[in-house]
Steps between C-alpha positions, in 0.01 A plus 500: 500500500505327166694191415557347162641163429520200731438487871548235766200272544432351842314169530141541616433358845224246565298744712423867500662554840880471548639249746545650844839334535640665183830688550483725198251715312239292329210604272200266436224537233234269346626327190178567298208738540194449275234765444211533253524774245355825636558396860765617751827311543667504844865392523641461852867559595613370842858523629711421808787721625726349769482681831176665397691780335308738285524502123631786299264478208291260285501506125260328260598391153329315221665306221419635156587284208808633317559785750604318816379642834333837541453686830162633564464556879751613765440536877701607805419387852135437432442807286442411137542696184305374202668566168245502220718578203365180339156592375392132492461514879392857546240522774498123559787453757497502879747376765350439838648521847548125488733553201255322264471631146145534357420538131143590411315443174753246383533428129656227297820710473540479879598136466863548618748409770521749788809538728510638855849622606577593864811706611588456873825692558776276640292190436519563132226463242251220436231435234242251373244481218137412418349404164175687442258309282188668360223266381162529322247217515408409142150556373276195451594330173271545201447192285363495146409175326571467131196599294371267230607179673778249437504177304628162612625452146716815495847443352653762732472524875193725532483805719267455800500827694694810605566625853609854606583639845573871538681734740711277719845528660723316514457288190242218555457180300193331342404131501220318309247241617250267332221361715698606809825327403810703409616472141867437433690568182483192276638476154236498226226506764534803732677827423500823703622840380564776756541878465620769746438874469655761733259789533608863545387470862763233555236227534494189291229364269545130430320296235483132414349309206408132526523263204378142547370200311133418563287186480124436484494482880637855526160636392422480873839624625556830680820703494631772730824684574662601831740789578760416769702759697717511813431720800686500832648165426170333411363398161157634407267434206204665324282286273305599190150389413454165324426485129385231262601487136298371208650177371432381148510127430352268237194285570560139598139390554159600364157437657158512331176485699129551446319749723262405645598135527438307180283252690250777584470668161152491345346628182451876507793566734784743436831316535860618540800297395791640701856423387785569740874467454773527766720732293564872545401692305197296399539349154264546205198265523314328217185283522378215280209249492526154351247425227346163408760444229781552758586841358536798733283810471682821595302692764766761576282775354247436780763512774717760672849387396664701779287388795455142381117494532261352242137601557225270370150648517172303511667161451308221331533126484715551192745707707622184673838375392879522544654846530869588483700793632839567339764742633789667319793658686623791291850490657597147400199420269425193713146353480297323769143366475227352718162334421173488693168328433188716516177313578176693450222324688152510346148360512325433172205308358266569791155359420197378693296195391138454612337156518230463392527784256135477390247752636449453874165490672417581861599208722779382268868456596811602310877444528749775406857401413784754470827425318813701409861448392812632677859389567434535875245339734156661504221548751134567416247725673129533417292810553131572462488843344189577704717434808207310642510123448149356475350196671695184428783700344847491657824647373771252594858501376614291208442525131141366519184657642173303544171689514180315597129581521532796270243777516455835335653654812815285493560564132795735461831572331768286664869583461796266528820668620820314417790586733870409497598494871874491426485819290327781692259694283477239223129427451222495238121470514227362277124549538215270403125573515285234666150577367194317637203495261132475592165662476448818700437492870332800662687571821330820622166671445311779680185310599264552677513875468273737695395794288244781479279600215677730249833453674819466286690188607805296393457132424821296524585167342846334507603171340810295424565292188749410228483566209396852576119517527251769406253645752146623421207651693133450421415859590611825348745724678854633489750216543865534605705186442853418614723191480764385751695182431222249423226698673245712320274739686226744400326784681158591355353838591113504473201695635253290701148485350197285571592227249861474621385486860256224415712283267857576616804473267687211339886478456617255232866404442599272211795372298560220251477237774168603652305766684393590852233743614367633828199705601525820703196551726396854576296564817297813569645687794226690695553864580566599862162690511293186412674302765419770754125496415486121539667514839265772624193297384620195685550699820143649473344156455684365799373790713136446385514131586641584840218745575229252394655231712485727804132576439407131472691419815313780685154382387584145597588608850165685532306194390378660191645220293381158615761221504445133454359285226147643521622847459675433172352647184574430138646813367453374149121485536350731240206612705625735762296673754495875509643503845813324378807694405735321258838656449724373218862584527686423180849595411567558135868482569523159663636327195748779452593479868552128466730555208702764685523291815595195303765700318625630831536179698459228242198342682145450371213638702213266599201493273274623779705817527427579138114460516230754570398572863132478609403597854143465635424775744172455687360745726 
């Protein structure tokens, strides 16, 4: 059944189910059904027939623009016939036992009004309608900031960014935000242009372009756009990412500083003068230095005009002065300038004064005074270059150092270090030689020296003196001489002969102020074999004396040797009887033994122990 033209429209009830108390045929349907593109739409049709009579048939229609109503499904007593003459719905329709119409794989063209018509015999015919809405959630908006930046001095409202959202249905709208606050149209300040494109798929692509005035503060601003759409009676939104645009503005202030701090710059440093301006883009920088005649020397050739950095290498005292940085904005040709004072700290004129300055002798005292010039406060430190202060020598702080009781050993090179505590690394040193003059003094000699005949030995003599002395030996040999500081030493290699062993050697050291000499005594060192023979001889003598003593003691006990005064005989009497036996025991080594024993224990033997032994043996 196909109808063309108008048809009666029944008001839609508030619910899907008819009122039980109704007295005529009533049909109820939802006013709106929403479904996402590609999904399945289900449209319900509920009706009430008085007396629970059965219906004759149900017909579905849809409203097509310009063609009125078209039939597309007819059913009798629960049995449905699907007419698919319209290829737009071929294979996508189904009517269930609950009389609900289902449309699968819905498209944008399915956005129509659908009518359910019920024929119930004597109760007549009733109908109602549902609006089917197909939607597509828009894709996330894509935002693109203007390339190249915008200027605060632009005569026209500059473009900020563009926003595009694709494939949505129904038509959404786009809003703009700056730092989280929505932008509203404002004459000569904010302008928004929108575009809409209907794709072949039936979906919409919407675009929006934001134009807005900017200020210096907008260099930190962030912009984003939001796509708004309605779904099931609720408003939804999808936000884009946030973008920042480059803002160009002229400089209002310029700053010039010395790096490192001007107060810490010292001679020899590398210094940077850094000029900064608060404009964007950075202006062109120029550098100048004021001369003594108040003219300005152009230093721009030494600087990077784009980065605003002037490099000064190995600065000197003459580098101090007033420097100027000048900026030029190429947009409005406006100039700004800033000055800074560069102070190069230095230490100069370091000198050490010695009082008295005349030649110093051993035992003298001297005062060292250190002076220097600098624009900052100075400290003084003294150092003995031998790193070993001598007796009576201290190294206190201050610009004066007092040295007393000078000797050859305390003479040295002393350095005065001048330090600027307020400028780390600023220091200078000056050395002075404190020379003590005097005749030579022999400080070491190899005497006495034990040697053997024909042995090759080294004789050593070491002395100290200033001016530098000369050293001589009174014997011939091979001499090796070396000098260290104020010491002079000589090693003489000689072969020992009888004359050298007897007379020894003489070391003589002399300079313009006098001479000193010392004798080296050479002692004959016995061989180990001679010493062994002497020891054996001593042992034999001791044994002989012991045996004789035993014999005398034995004879005395037998009465062979009378005791008492009458029995005494003069053993020195020249006339001896034939029956007397005189034994003389004499040691040829007693004197040698005495010398050895004395050398061993340092004690002298009694004179009696060194005499000859006479023993009178009488039968």
